[in-house]
Coordinates of C-alpha atoms and ligand atoms in Angstrom, one line a residue:
M1 CA -0.8 24.0 6.3
V2 CA 0.2 20.4 5.9
N3 CA -2.6 17.9 5.3
L4 CA -2.2 14.3 6.3
K5 CA -4.4 13.2 3.4
S6 CA -2.5 15.3 0.8
K7 CA -0.6 12.4 -0.5
K8 CA -0.9 8.6 -0.5
P9 CA 1.4 7.0 0.4
L10 CA 2.6 9.6 2.8
I11 CA 6.2 8.9 3.8
I12 CA 7.6 10.3 7.0
S13 CA 11.2 9.6 8.0
G14 CA 14.0 10.9 10.2
P15 CA 15.9 9.9 13.3
C16 CA 14.4 8.3 16.4
S17 CA 16.0 11.2 18.3
A18 CA 17.5 14.5 17.3
E19 CA 20.9 14.1 19.0
T20 CA 23.1 16.8 17.7
E21 CA 22.6 19.7 15.2
E22 CA 25.0 17.9 12.8
Q23 CA 23.3 14.5 13.0
T24 CA 19.8 16.0 12.6
L25 CA 20.8 18.2 9.6
A26 CA 22.9 15.6 7.9
T27 CA 20.2 13.0 8.2
C28 CA 17.4 15.2 6.9
R29 CA 19.5 16.7 4.1
A30 CA 20.4 13.2 2.9
L31 CA 16.8 12.2 3.1
A32 CA 15.6 15.3 1.2
T33 CA 18.1 14.4 -1.6
T34 CA 16.5 11.0 -2.1
G35 CA 13.2 12.6 -3.0
V36 CA 11.1 9.8 -1.4
V37 CA 10.3 11.6 1.9
D38 CA 7.3 13.9 2.4
M39 CA 7.9 14.9 5.9
F40 CA 10.6 14.6 8.6
R41 CA 10.3 13.1 12.1
A42 CA 12.6 13.5 15.1
G43 CA 12.1 12.8 18.7
I44 CA 12.9 15.8 20.9
W45 CA 11.7 14.4 24.2
K46 CA 12.2 10.6 24.4
P47 CA 9.9 8.5 26.6
R48 CA 12.4 5.8 27.6
T49 CA 11.2 2.7 29.4
R50 CA 14.0 2.9 31.9
P51 CA 15.9 5.9 33.2
G52 CA 19.6 6.5 32.6
T53 CA 19.3 6.2 28.8
F54 CA 19.2 9.2 26.4
E55 CA 16.0 11.0 27.2
G56 CA 16.0 13.5 24.3
I57 CA 17.8 16.8 23.6
G58 CA 14.8 18.9 24.6
E59 CA 14.0 22.4 23.5
K60 CA 17.6 22.9 22.3
G61 CA 16.8 20.7 19.3
L62 CA 13.8 22.6 18.0
P63 CA 15.8 25.3 16.1
W64 CA 17.6 22.4 14.3
L65 CA 14.2 21.3 13.0
Q66 CA 13.4 24.9 12.0
Q67 CA 16.6 24.9 10.0
V68 CA 15.7 21.5 8.4
K69 CA 12.3 22.9 7.4
Q70 CA 13.8 26.1 6.0
E71 CA 16.5 24.3 4.0
T72 CA 14.4 21.6 2.5
G73 CA 10.9 23.1 2.4
L74 CA 9.5 19.9 3.9
P75 CA 7.4 19.8 7.1
V76 CA 8.6 18.5 10.4
A77 CA 6.9 16.3 13.0
I78 CA 7.8 15.6 16.6
E79 CA 6.3 13.6 19.5
V80 CA 4.5 15.5 22.3
A81 CA 3.7 14.0 25.7
T82 CA 2.7 17.1 27.7
S83 CA 1.0 20.5 27.3
R84 CA 4.5 22.1 27.7
H85 CA 5.8 20.1 24.7
V86 CA 2.8 21.3 22.7
E87 CA 3.5 24.9 23.6
L88 CA 7.1 24.6 22.6
A89 CA 6.3 22.8 19.4
L90 CA 3.9 25.6 18.4
K91 CA 6.4 28.3 19.4
Y92 CA 9.0 26.8 17.1
G93 CA 6.7 26.2 14.1
I94 CA 6.6 22.5 14.2
D95 CA 4.1 21.3 11.5
V96 CA 2.8 18.0 12.7
L97 CA 2.6 16.5 16.2
W98 CA 2.4 12.8 17.2
I99 CA 1.3 11.2 20.4
G100 CA 3.5 8.3 21.4
A101 CA 2.4 4.8 22.4
R102 CA 3.3 5.4 26.1
T103 CA 1.2 8.6 26.1
T104 CA -1.9 7.2 24.3
V105 CA -2.4 4.7 27.2
N106 CA -2.9 7.6 29.7
P107 CA -6.1 9.6 29.3
F108 CA -4.8 12.3 31.7
S109 CA -1.8 12.9 29.5
V110 CA -3.9 12.9 26.3
Q111 CA -6.3 15.3 27.8
D112 CA -3.5 17.6 28.9
I113 CA -2.2 17.6 25.3
A114 CA -5.8 18.2 24.0
D115 CA -6.3 21.1 26.3
A116 CA -3.1 22.7 25.0
L117 CA -4.4 22.3 21.5
R118 CA -7.8 24.0 22.0
G119 CA -8.2 26.7 19.3
V120 CA -5.2 25.6 17.3
Q121 CA -5.2 23.8 14.0
I122 CA -2.3 21.4 13.5
P123 CA -2.3 17.8 12.3
V124 CA -2.0 15.2 15.0
L125 CA -1.0 11.6 14.6
I126 CA -2.0 9.2 17.3
K127 CA 0.0 6.1 17.9
N128 CA -1.7 2.9 19.1
P129 CA -1.4 2.4 22.9
M130 CA 1.2 0.0 24.2
N131 CA -1.5 -2.5 25.0
P132 CA -4.0 -3.9 22.4
D133 CA -7.0 -1.8 23.6
V134 CA -9.0 -0.3 20.7
D135 CA -11.2 1.7 23.1
L136 CA -8.2 3.4 24.6
W137 CA -6.8 4.3 21.1
Q138 CA -10.3 5.5 20.0
G139 CA -10.6 7.5 23.3
A140 CA -7.4 9.3 22.6
V141 CA -8.6 10.3 19.1
Q142 CA -11.9 11.5 20.6
R143 CA -10.2 13.7 23.1
I144 CA -8.2 15.4 20.4
Q145 CA -11.2 15.7 18.1
A146 CA -13.2 17.2 21.0
V147 CA -11.0 20.3 21.1
G148 CA -11.5 20.9 17.4
I149 CA -8.5 19.4 15.8
Q150 CA -9.6 18.3 12.3
D151 CA -6.6 16.7 10.7
I152 CA -6.0 13.5 12.7
G153 CA -4.2 10.4 11.6
L154 CA -3.4 7.0 13.2
I155 CA 0.0 5.3 13.5
H156 CA 0.1 1.5 14.0
R157 CA 3.3 0.7 15.8
G158 CA 2.4 -2.7 17.3
F159 CA 1.8 -3.8 20.9
S160 CA 4.1 -4.6 23.8
V161 CA 4.7 -8.3 24.5
F162 CA 6.1 -10.1 27.5
G163 CA 9.3 -12.0 26.8
S164 CA 11.4 -12.1 23.6
S165 CA 10.0 -12.6 20.2
V166 CA 11.2 -12.1 16.6
L167 CA 9.5 -8.7 16.5
R168 CA 9.9 -6.0 19.2
N169 CA 6.2 -5.3 19.2
N170 CA 3.4 -7.6 18.1
P171 CA 1.7 -6.0 15.1
M172 CA -1.7 -7.6 15.9
W173 CA -3.0 -6.3 12.5
H174 CA -6.6 -7.1 13.5
I175 CA -6.5 -4.4 16.2
A176 CA -5.5 -1.8 13.7
I177 CA -8.2 -3.2 11.3
E178 CA -10.8 -2.8 14.0
M179 CA -9.7 0.8 14.7
R180 CA -10.0 1.6 11.0
R181 CA -13.5 0.0 10.9
R182 CA -14.5 2.3 13.8
M183 CA -12.9 5.4 12.3
P184 CA -12.8 4.9 8.6
D185 CA -12.1 8.5 7.7
L186 CA -8.8 8.7 9.5
P187 CA -5.6 8.0 7.5
I188 CA -3.4 5.3 9.0
L189 CA 0.3 5.0 8.8
C190 CA 2.4 2.0 9.6
D191 CA 5.5 2.4 11.8
P192 CA 7.5 -0.7 10.9
S193 CA 10.5 0.5 12.8
H194 CA 8.9 0.1 16.2
I195 CA 7.0 -3.0 15.2
C196 CA 10.3 -4.7 14.1
G197 CA 12.9 -3.3 16.5
N198 CA 15.5 -4.3 13.9
R199 CA 16.2 -3.7 10.2
K200 CA 15.6 -7.3 9.1
Y201 CA 11.8 -7.4 8.8
L202 CA 11.1 -3.8 7.9
H203 CA 10.4 -4.6 4.3
E204 CA 8.0 -7.4 5.1
V205 CA 6.1 -5.4 7.6
A206 CA 5.9 -2.3 5.4
Q207 CA 4.8 -4.3 2.4
R208 CA 2.1 -6.0 4.6
S209 CA 0.7 -2.5 5.5
A210 CA 0.7 -1.5 1.9
D211 CA -1.2 -4.7 1.0
L212 CA -3.7 -3.8 3.7
N213 CA -4.3 -0.4 2.1
Y214 CA -2.5 1.8 4.7
D215 CA -2.0 5.4 3.8
G216 CA 1.7 5.6 4.4
L217 CA 4.7 4.9 6.5
I218 CA 6.7 6.5 9.3
I219 CA 10.2 4.9 9.4
E220 CA 13.2 5.8 11.4
S221 CA 16.5 6.7 9.6
H222 CA 19.8 8.0 10.8
I223 CA 22.9 9.3 9.1
N224 CA 24.9 6.7 11.1
P225 CA 22.4 4.2 12.5
D226 CA 24.8 2.0 14.4
K227 CA 25.9 5.0 16.4
A228 CA 22.4 6.2 17.2
W229 CA 21.7 7.2 20.8
S230 CA 18.3 5.4 20.7
D231 CA 16.8 2.6 18.7
A232 CA 20.1 1.9 16.8
A233 CA 19.2 -1.6 15.6
Q234 CA 16.1 -0.5 13.8
Q235 CA 17.2 2.7 12.0
L236 CA 18.2 2.8 8.3
T237 CA 20.7 5.1 6.5
P238 CA 18.9 7.6 4.3
D239 CA 19.9 5.6 1.2
A240 CA 18.6 2.3 2.6
L241 CA 15.4 4.1 3.6
A242 CA 15.0 5.3 0.0
D243 CA 15.6 1.8 -1.3
L244 CA 13.1 0.4 1.1
V245 CA 10.4 3.0 0.2
R246 CA 11.0 2.4 -3.6
S247 CA 10.7 -1.3 -3.2
I248 CA 7.2 -1.2 -1.6
E249 CA 4.4 -2.0 -4.0
W250 CA 1.3 0.2 -3.3
R251 CA -1.9 -1.1 -4.8
K252 CA -4.9 0.8 -5.8
E253 CA -7.8 0.8 -3.4
N254 CA -10.3 -0.4 -6.0
T255 CA -11.1 -0.6 -9.7
D256 CA -14.2 -0.5 -11.8
N257 CA -12.8 -2.9 -14.3
P258 CA -16.0 -5.0 -15.1
E259 CA -14.1 -8.3 -15.2
Y260 CA -12.7 -7.7 -11.7
V261 CA -16.1 -6.5 -10.4
R262 CA -17.8 -9.6 -11.8
A263 CA -15.2 -12.1 -10.5
L264 CA -15.2 -10.5 -7.1
E265 CA -18.9 -10.5 -6.9
Q266 CA -19.0 -14.2 -7.8
L267 CA -16.3 -15.1 -5.3
R268 CA -17.9 -13.0 -2.5
G269 CA -21.1 -14.8 -3.1
Q270 CA -19.3 -18.1 -2.5
I271 CA -17.8 -16.7 0.7
D272 CA -21.2 -15.5 2.0
Q273 CA -22.6 -18.9 1.3
L274 CA -19.8 -20.7 3.0
D275 CA -19.9 -18.3 6.0
A276 CA -23.6 -19.1 6.3
E277 CA -22.8 -22.9 6.3
L278 CA -20.0 -22.4 8.8
L279 CA -22.3 -20.6 11.2
G280 CA -25.0 -23.2 10.8
I281 CA -22.5 -25.9 11.6
L282 CA -21.2 -24.0 14.6
S283 CA -24.7 -23.5 15.9
R284 CA -25.5 -27.2 15.4
R285 CA -22.2 -28.1 17.2
M286 CA -23.2 -25.9 20.1
S287 CA -26.6 -27.7 20.3
V288 CA -24.7 -31.0 20.7
S289 CA -22.6 -29.3 23.5
D290 CA -25.8 -28.4 25.2
R291 CA -26.9 -32.0 25.1
I292 CA -23.5 -33.1 26.5
G293 CA -23.9 -30.5 29.2
Q294 CA -27.3 -32.1 30.1
V295 CA -25.8 -35.6 30.2
K296 CA -22.9 -34.4 32.4
K297 CA -25.3 -32.6 34.7
E298 CA -27.4 -35.7 35.2
N299 CA -24.3 -37.7 36.0
N300 CA -22.6 -34.9 38.0
V301 CA -19.4 -35.0 35.8
A302 CA -17.1 -32.0 35.4
I303 CA -17.3 -30.0 32.2
L304 CA -13.6 -30.1 31.3
Q305 CA -12.0 -33.4 30.3
T306 CA -8.4 -32.6 29.4
D307 CA -7.7 -35.9 27.6
R308 CA -10.7 -35.4 25.3
W309 CA -9.6 -31.9 24.5
S310 CA -6.0 -32.9 23.8
D311 CA -7.3 -35.7 21.4
I312 CA -9.4 -33.2 19.5
L313 CA -6.5 -30.7 19.2
E314 CA -4.2 -33.4 18.0
R315 CA -6.6 -34.9 15.5
V316 CA -7.4 -31.5 14.0
T317 CA -3.9 -30.0 13.9
S318 CA -2.5 -33.2 12.3
Q319 CA -4.7 -32.4 9.3
A320 CA -3.4 -28.8 9.0
Q321 CA -1.3 -29.4 5.9
K322 CA -3.9 -31.5 4.1
L323 CA -6.4 -28.7 4.7
N324 CA -4.0 -26.0 3.6
L325 CA -4.6 -24.2 6.9
S326 CA -1.9 -23.2 9.4
E327 CA -1.7 -25.1 12.7
D328 CA -1.8 -21.8 14.5
F329 CA -5.1 -20.8 12.9
L330 CA -6.6 -24.2 13.6
I331 CA -5.7 -23.9 17.3
K332 CA -7.2 -20.5 17.5
I333 CA -10.4 -21.6 15.9
L334 CA -10.6 -24.7 18.1
D335 CA -9.8 -22.7 21.2
A336 CA -12.6 -20.3 20.5
I337 CA -15.1 -23.1 19.8
H338 CA -14.0 -25.0 22.9
V339 CA -14.5 -21.9 25.1
E340 CA -17.9 -21.3 23.6
S341 CA -18.8 -24.9 24.2
I342 CA -17.7 -24.7 27.8
N343 CA -19.8 -21.6 28.2
H344 CA -22.8 -23.4 26.7
Q345 CA -22.3 -26.4 29.0
N346 CA -22.0 -24.1 32.0
A347 CA -25.2 -22.4 31.1
V348 CA -27.0 -25.8 30.9
I349 CA -25.5 -27.0 34.2
H350 CA -26.4 -23.7 36.1
G351 CA -29.6 -23.1 34.3
R352 CA -28.4 -19.7 33.1
R353 CA -25.6 -18.1 31.1
T354 CA -22.8 -17.4 33.7
T355 CA -19.9 -15.1 33.2
D356 CA -18.2 -16.1 30.0
M357 CA -14.9 -17.8 30.3
N358 CA -12.3 -17.0 27.7
Ligands
LIG401 C1 9.3 6.9 18.5 O1 8.5 7.1 17.5 O2 10.5 7.2 18.5 C2 8.7 6.3 19.7 C3 9.1 6.6 20.9 O3 7.7 5.5 19.4 P1 6.6 4.7 20.2 O4 5.8 5.7 20.9 O5 5.9 4.0 19.1 O6 7.3 3.8 21.1
LIG402 MN1 12.3 5.2 18.2

């Protein structure tokens, strides 16, 4: 049986959707020839945001994947969203299942899948939910673990955003990092295709995941990407996929080279010292906020003075370049400090810590 930890980096590729027998076989044959792929992916049932677009070929496509597996000797993975999908996947000898982002958000659906997997051993990959909710993602993993599935992996595919932005989904790397902190034994793959939504940034996002010590990639590819029935803008030809995979630099997780160990220890010592100073300064800053809260209380003045806040923001962000810090980062830090400061002043004014505002 396939094991998600059998190789690092694990590279999964294939079309967003299995469309026709010819397209599925041609894509996978070409991918197999490149030698960079460890496993194929293809969507059989497609969870489309709006009706009227291609919703997947369904059961009819499963024998095509059997054929791919037989010809290339490589395992195949599909998305499952219901217990019926699981039954059919098992019936047709699919090797690996993945749970899509729109399914991970729904505990009823995840439980339905889990129930169909009771007593079965098959690797399951779980995509992050559409919304940046680590508990929901972890909850989905726990439901699958609870029925005895042992080989579970994570897929980071980014989070839905309102409005248009450069990337289709916001990666919010810190959410994936928190998930890994909570579940350090699970391998994690990056899905740059669904993070990017177009080919342009695939390399940058994939390289970022390699730099963050991810365990592999799942990237969409298609024999004729521009003609794809779903996600045309983000799919690569098999050759372009191979070039991309070869261009990613994977680094080792660690080394016991004494020079490295010594240098890192020394630098981490400095970081710990600076963190301690930062926290001390923050704590002192909040004591000053408490005193401000007291003065405002005595004079019955509102906590928020927008002008003052704008001045602080302006003064600090104008120094961004000189400090070698991004404006974006400074605004985030200041925002967090400001909110905590308001919460402190609130506590002083009301004599107790009220519901935190953030
Ligand atoms: C897919 O992998 O084709 C897919 C539908 O992805 P997601 O669940 O990440 O949107
Ligand atoms: Mn897709």
